Coordinates of C-alpha atoms and ligand atoms in Angstrom, one line a residue:
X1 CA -19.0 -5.4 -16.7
X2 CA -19.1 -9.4 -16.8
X3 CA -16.0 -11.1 -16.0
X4 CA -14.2 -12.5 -18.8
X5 CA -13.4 -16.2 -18.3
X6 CA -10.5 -18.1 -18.8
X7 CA -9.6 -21.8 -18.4
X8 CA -7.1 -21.2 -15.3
X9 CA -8.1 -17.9 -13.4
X10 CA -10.6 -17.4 -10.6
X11 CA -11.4 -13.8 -11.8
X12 CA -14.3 -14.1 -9.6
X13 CA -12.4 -14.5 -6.5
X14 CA -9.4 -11.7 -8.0
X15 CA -12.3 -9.3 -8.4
X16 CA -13.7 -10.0 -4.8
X17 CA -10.0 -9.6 -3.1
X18 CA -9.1 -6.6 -5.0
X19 CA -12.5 -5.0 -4.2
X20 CA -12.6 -5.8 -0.8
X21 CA -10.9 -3.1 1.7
X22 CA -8.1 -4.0 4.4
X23 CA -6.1 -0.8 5.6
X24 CA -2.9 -1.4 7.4
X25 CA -4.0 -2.4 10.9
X26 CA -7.7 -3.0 9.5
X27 CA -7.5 -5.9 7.7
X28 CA -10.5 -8.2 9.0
X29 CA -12.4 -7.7 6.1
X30 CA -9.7 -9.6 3.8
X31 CA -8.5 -11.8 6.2
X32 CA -12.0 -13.6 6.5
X33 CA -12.5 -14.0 2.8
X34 CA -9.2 -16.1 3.0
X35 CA -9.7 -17.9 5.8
X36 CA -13.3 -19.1 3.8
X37 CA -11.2 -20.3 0.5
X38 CA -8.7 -22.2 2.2
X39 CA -10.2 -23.3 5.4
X40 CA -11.0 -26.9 3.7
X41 CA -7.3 -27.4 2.5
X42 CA -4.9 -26.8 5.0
X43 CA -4.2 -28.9 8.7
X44 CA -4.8 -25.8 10.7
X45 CA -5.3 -22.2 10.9
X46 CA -4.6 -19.5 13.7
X47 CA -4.7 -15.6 13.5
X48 CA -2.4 -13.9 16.3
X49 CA -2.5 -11.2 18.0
X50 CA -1.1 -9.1 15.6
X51 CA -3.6 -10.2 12.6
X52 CA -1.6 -12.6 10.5
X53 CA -3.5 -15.5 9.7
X54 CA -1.1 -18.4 9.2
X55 CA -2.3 -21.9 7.7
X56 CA -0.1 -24.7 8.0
X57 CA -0.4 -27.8 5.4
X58 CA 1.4 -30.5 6.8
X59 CA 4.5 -32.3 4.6
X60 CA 5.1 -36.2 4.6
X61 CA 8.5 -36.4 5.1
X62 CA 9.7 -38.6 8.1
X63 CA 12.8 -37.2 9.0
X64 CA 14.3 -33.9 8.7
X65 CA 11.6 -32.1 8.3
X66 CA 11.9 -28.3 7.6
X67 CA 10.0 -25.1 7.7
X68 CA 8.8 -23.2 4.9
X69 CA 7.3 -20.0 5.2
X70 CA 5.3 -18.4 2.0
X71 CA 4.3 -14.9 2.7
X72 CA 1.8 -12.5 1.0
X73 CA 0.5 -9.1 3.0
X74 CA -2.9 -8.0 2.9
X75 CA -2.9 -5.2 3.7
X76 CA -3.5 -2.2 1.2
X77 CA -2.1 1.1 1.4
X78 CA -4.8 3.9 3.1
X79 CA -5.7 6.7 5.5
X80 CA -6.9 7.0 8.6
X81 CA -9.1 9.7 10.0
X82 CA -7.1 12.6 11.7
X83 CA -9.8 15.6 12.2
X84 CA -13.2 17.0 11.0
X85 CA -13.7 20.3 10.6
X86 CA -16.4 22.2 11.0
X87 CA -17.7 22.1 7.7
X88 CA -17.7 18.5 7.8
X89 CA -14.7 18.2 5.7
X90 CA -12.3 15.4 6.9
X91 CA -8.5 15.5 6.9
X92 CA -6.4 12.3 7.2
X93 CA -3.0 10.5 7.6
X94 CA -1.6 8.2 5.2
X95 CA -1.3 4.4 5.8
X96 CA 1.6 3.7 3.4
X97 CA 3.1 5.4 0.4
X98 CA 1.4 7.4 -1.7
X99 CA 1.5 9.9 -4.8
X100 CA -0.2 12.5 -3.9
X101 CA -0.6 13.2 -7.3
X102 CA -3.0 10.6 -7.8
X103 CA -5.2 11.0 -5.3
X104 CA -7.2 14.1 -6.5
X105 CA -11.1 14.1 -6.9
X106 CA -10.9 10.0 -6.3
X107 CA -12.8 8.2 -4.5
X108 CA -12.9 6.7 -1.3
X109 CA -14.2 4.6 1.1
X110 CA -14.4 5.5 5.3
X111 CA -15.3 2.7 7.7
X112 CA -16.9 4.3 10.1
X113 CA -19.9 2.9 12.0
X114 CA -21.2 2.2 8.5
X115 CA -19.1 2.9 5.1
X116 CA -19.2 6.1 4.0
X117 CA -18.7 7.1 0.4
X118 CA -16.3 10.2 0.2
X119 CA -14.4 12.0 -2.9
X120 CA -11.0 13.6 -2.1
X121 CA -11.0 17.3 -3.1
X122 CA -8.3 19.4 -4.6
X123 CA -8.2 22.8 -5.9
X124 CA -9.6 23.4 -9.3
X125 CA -7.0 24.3 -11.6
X126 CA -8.9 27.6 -12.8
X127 CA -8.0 28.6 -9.1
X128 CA -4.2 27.9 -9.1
X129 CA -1.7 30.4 -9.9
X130 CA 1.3 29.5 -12.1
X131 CA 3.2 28.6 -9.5
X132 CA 0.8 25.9 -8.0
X133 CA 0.3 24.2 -11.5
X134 CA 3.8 23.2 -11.3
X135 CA 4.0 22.1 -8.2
X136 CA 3.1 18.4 -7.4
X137 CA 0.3 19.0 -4.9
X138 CA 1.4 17.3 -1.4
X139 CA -0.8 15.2 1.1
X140 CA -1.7 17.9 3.7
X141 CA -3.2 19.8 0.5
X142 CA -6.6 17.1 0.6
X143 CA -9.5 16.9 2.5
X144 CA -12.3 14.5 1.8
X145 CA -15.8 16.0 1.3
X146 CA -18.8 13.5 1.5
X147 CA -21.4 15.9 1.3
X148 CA -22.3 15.4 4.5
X149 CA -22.2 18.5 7.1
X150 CA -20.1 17.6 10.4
X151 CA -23.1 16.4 12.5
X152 CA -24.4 14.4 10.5
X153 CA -21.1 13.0 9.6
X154 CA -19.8 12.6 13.5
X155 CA -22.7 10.5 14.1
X156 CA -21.3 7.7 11.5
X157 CA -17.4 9.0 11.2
X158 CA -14.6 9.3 14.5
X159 CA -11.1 10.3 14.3
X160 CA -9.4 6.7 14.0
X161 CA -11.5 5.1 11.4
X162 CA -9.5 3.8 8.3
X163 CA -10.4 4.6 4.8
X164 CA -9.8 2.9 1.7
X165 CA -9.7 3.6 -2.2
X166 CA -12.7 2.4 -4.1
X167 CA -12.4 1.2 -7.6
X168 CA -13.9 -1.2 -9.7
X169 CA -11.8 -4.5 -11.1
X170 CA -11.7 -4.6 -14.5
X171 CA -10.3 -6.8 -17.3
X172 CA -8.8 -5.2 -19.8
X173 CA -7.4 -6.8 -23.0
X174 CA -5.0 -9.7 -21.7
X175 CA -4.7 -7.9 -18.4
X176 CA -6.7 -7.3 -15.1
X177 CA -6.8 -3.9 -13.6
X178 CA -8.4 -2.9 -10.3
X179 CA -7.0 -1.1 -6.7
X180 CA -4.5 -2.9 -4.3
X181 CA -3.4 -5.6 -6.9
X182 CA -0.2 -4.7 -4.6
X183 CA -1.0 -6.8 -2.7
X184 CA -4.5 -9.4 -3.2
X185 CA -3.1 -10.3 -6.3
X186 CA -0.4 -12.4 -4.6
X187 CA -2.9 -13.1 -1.8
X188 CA -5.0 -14.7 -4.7
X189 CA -2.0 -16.9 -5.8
X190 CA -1.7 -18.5 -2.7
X191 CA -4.8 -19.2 -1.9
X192 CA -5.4 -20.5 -5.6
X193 CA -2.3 -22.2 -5.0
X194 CA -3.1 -23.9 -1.1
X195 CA -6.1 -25.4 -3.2
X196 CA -4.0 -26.9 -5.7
X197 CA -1.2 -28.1 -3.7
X198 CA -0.5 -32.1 -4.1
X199 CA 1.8 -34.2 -1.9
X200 CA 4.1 -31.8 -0.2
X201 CA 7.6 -32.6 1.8
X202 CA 8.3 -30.3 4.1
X203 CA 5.5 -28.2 6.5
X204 CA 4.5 -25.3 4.5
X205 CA 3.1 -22.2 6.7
X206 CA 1.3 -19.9 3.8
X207 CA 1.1 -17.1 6.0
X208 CA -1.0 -13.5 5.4
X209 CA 0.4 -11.1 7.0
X210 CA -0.7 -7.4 7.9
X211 CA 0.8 -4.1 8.0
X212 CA 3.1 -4.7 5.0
X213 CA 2.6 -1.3 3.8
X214 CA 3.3 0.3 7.1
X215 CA 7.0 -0.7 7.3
X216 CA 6.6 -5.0 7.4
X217 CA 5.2 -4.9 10.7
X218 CA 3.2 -8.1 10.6
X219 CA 5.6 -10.7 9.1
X220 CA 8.1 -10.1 12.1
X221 CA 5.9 -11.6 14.3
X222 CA 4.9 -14.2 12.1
X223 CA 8.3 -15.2 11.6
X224 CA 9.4 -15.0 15.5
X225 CA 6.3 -17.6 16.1
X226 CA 7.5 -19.8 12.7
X227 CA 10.9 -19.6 13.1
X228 CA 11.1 -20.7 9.2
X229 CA 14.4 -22.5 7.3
X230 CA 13.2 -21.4 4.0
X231 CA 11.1 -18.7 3.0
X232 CA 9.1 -17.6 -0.4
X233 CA 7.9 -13.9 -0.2
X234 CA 5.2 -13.2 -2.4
X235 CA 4.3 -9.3 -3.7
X236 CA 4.0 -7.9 -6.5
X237 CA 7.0 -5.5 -8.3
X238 CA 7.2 -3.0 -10.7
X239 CA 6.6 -3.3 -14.5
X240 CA 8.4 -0.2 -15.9
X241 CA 7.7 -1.3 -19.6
X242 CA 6.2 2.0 -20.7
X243 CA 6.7 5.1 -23.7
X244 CA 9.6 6.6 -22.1
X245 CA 11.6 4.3 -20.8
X246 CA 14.5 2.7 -22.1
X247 CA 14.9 -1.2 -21.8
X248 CA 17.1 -1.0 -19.3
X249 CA 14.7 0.6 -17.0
X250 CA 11.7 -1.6 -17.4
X251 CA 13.0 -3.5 -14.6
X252 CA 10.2 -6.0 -15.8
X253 CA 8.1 -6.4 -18.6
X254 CA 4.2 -7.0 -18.4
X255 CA 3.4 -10.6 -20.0
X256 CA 7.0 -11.8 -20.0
X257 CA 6.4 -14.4 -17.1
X258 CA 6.9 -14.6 -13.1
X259 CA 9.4 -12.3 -11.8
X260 CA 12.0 -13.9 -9.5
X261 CA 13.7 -11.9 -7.3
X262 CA 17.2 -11.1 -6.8
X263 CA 17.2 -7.8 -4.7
X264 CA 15.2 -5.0 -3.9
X265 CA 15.7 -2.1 -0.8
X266 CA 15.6 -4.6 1.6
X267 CA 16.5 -7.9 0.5
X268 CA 19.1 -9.9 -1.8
X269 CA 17.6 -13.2 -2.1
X270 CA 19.3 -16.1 -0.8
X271 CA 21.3 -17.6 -4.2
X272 CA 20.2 -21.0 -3.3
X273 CA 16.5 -20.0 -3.9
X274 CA 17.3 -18.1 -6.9
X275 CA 19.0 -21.1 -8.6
X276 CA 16.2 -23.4 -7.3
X277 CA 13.7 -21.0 -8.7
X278 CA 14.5 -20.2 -12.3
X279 CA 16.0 -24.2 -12.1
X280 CA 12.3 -25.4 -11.9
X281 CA 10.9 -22.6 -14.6
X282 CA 13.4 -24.1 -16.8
X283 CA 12.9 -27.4 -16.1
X284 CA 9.0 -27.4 -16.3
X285 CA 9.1 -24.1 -18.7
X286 CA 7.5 -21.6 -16.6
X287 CA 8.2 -18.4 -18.3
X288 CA 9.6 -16.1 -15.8
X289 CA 12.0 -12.4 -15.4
X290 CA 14.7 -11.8 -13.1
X291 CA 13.8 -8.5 -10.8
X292 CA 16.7 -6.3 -9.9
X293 CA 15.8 -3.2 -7.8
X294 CA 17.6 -0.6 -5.6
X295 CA 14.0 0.8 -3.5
X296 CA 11.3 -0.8 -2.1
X297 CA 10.9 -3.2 0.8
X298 CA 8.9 -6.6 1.3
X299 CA 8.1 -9.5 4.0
X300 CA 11.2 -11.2 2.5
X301 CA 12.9 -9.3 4.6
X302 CA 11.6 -10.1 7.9
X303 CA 11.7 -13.9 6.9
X304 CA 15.8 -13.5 5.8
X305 CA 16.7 -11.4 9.0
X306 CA 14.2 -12.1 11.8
X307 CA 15.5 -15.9 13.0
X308 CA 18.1 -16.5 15.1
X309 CA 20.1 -18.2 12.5
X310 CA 18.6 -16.4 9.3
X311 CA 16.3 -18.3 6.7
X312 CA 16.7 -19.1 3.0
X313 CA 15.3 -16.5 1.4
X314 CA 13.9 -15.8 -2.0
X315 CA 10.5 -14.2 -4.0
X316 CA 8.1 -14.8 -6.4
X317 CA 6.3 -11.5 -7.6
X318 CA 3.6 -10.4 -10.7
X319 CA 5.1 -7.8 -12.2
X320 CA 2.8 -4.3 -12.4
X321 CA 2.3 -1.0 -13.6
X322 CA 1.0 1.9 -11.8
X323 CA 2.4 0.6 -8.3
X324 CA 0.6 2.7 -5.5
X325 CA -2.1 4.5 -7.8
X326 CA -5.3 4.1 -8.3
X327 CA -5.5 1.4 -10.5
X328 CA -2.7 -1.3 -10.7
X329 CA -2.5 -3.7 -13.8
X330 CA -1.0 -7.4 -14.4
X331 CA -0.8 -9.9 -17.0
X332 CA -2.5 -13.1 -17.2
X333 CA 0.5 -14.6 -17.8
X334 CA 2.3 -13.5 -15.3
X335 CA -0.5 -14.7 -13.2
X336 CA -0.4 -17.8 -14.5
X337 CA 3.3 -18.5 -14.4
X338 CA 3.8 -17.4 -10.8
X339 CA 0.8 -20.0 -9.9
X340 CA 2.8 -22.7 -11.8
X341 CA 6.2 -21.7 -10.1
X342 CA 5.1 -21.5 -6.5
X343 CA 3.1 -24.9 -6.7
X344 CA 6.4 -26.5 -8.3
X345 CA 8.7 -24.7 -5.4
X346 CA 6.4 -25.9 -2.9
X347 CA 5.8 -29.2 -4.0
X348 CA 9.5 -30.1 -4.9
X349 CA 11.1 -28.6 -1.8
X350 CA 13.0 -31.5 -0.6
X351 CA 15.4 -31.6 -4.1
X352 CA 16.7 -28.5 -3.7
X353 CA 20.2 -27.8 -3.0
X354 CA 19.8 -26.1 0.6
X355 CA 23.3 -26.5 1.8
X356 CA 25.3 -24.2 3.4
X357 CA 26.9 -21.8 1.8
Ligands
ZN401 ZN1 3.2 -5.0 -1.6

């Protein structure tokens, strides 16, 4: 399907990043496709030993300088091979959370010596009894078939290769839809953003970091090496705005603007970058939500807890619906605003209040 173009978005580039596969501990594939947008913008860039690729842009302050760390994962959530049977049928472990709901008959991709296209298989229901149909089928249920038989398949597959969904990206109505918008679609803000950014104050390290989905395994190392004063996590968060659910469990609404966060599982952001936050969307009018949530974890929390004297720490996030399923969907708006608001926060760093508390 043609992409759909509008005055602001790089749909081109969203398409590429959501198409393009990165399991946790696998993420080469992505990490080069950013390191081609923004290797023109930034002073320097360095991937460690771990896989995070951190770009520093340089700010013009003279004294009292600080650090400030933006982070988006690139990872996506995925499998990894575990054993092949002798029908050539492949069984798997999870990299990240999933629904095992979702996964039946879908699609994937395993990066063996060369991709291979493979389908998950479940149980027909014809074949289930009454008591299966109720039950929500669990991960050791699934095997992937790819209608290959095991010798042909061992001479492209191993135990240890990763595999990825595969979906196409799609615009529908005023929104985009595609796999592992959780998380390119914040990868693609700040890269869009790095290629925007103006005259900055303080050094900004936009780092991508890896094995979010695996329990934020990348961003501690990235922030023992940055050792950052103030730090931006960027991800995406739910958009509960659905038949069923009251208002007060929408925790955001699709099209109402950037989401700033105030707390999820892991983190309550720093009330300093709240107020400077939602201070700049109502200064410049940036439309934008407030995200309050009990579960989930993010690289904010490795920034807020992982120096020695703690960092400032706050988030940006697109709000979307169908987190961890096959296809994820945002707004362009919400796109849109959370460009605006991280450009602002990064370019008007040095008036914030950043005070003690
Ligand atoms: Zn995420």
């Amino acid at each position: 399907m043609p992409l759909k173009k509008t005055k602001k978005l790089n749909f081109k580039l969203l398409k590429e990043l959501s198409e393009a596969t990165g399991a946790p501990g696998f993420e080469g594939n992505i990490r080069a496709i950013v390191k081609r947008e923004i290797a023109d913008y930034v002073d320097s860039i360095e991937v460690d030993n771990m896989g995070n690729l951190i770009a520093l842009k340089k700010g013009t302050l003279k004294k009292g300088k600080k650090k400030l760390m933006a982070a988006a994962h690139m990872d996506e959530i995925g499998f990894m091979v575990q054993h092949i049977d002798d029908n050539g049928f492949i069984r798997f472990c999870p990299l990240g959370g999933f629904d095992p709901k979702t996964l039946s008959s879908q699609r994937v991709t395993i990066h063996g010596k060369k991709d291979v296209i493979g389908v998950v298989g479940g149980k027909a229901a014809h074949l289930m009894s009454d008591a299966e149909k109720k039950q929500n089928p669990q991960l050791k249920d699934y095997y992937i078939d790819t209608g290959l038989d095991k010798k042909e398949l061992e001479k492209l597959v191993s135990v240890g290769d990763s595999i990825t969904r595969k979906r196409e990206f799609l615009q529908l109505g005023n929104c985009v839809n595609g796999k592992s918008l959780d998380n390119r679609m914040l990868v693609f803000v700040l890269i869009e953003t790095i290629k925007k950014l103006k005259k900055i104050p303080h050094d900004f390290y936009a780092v991508f970091t890896v094995q979010e989905e695996v329990g934020i395994r990348g961003a501690k190392v990235a922030v023992h090496e940055i050792q950052p004063d103030i730090g931006i996590c960027l991800d995406v968060t739910i958009a509960n705005d659905v038949p069923g659910a009251a208002p007060h469990e929408y925790i955001n609404k699709l099209g109402a603007g950037t989401s700033i966060d105030m707390m999820n599982g892991t983190v309550i952001a720093d009330r300093r970058m709240v107020k400077y936050l939602a201070d700049l969307a109502d200064k410049k009018k940036v439309p934008y939500q407030h995200d309050v949530m009990a579960a989930g974890g993010t690289d904010g929390w490795a920034m807020q807890m992982m120096t020695s004297k703690g960092c400032i720490t706050g988030g940006i996030s697109v709000p979307l619906r169908n987190m961890h399923q096959e296809v994820e969907m945002c707004h362009e708006t919400d796109i849109n605003a959370t460009l605006d608001l991280l450009q602002l926060a990064v370019e008007n760093l040095d008036k914030g209040d950043w005070k003690n508390v």
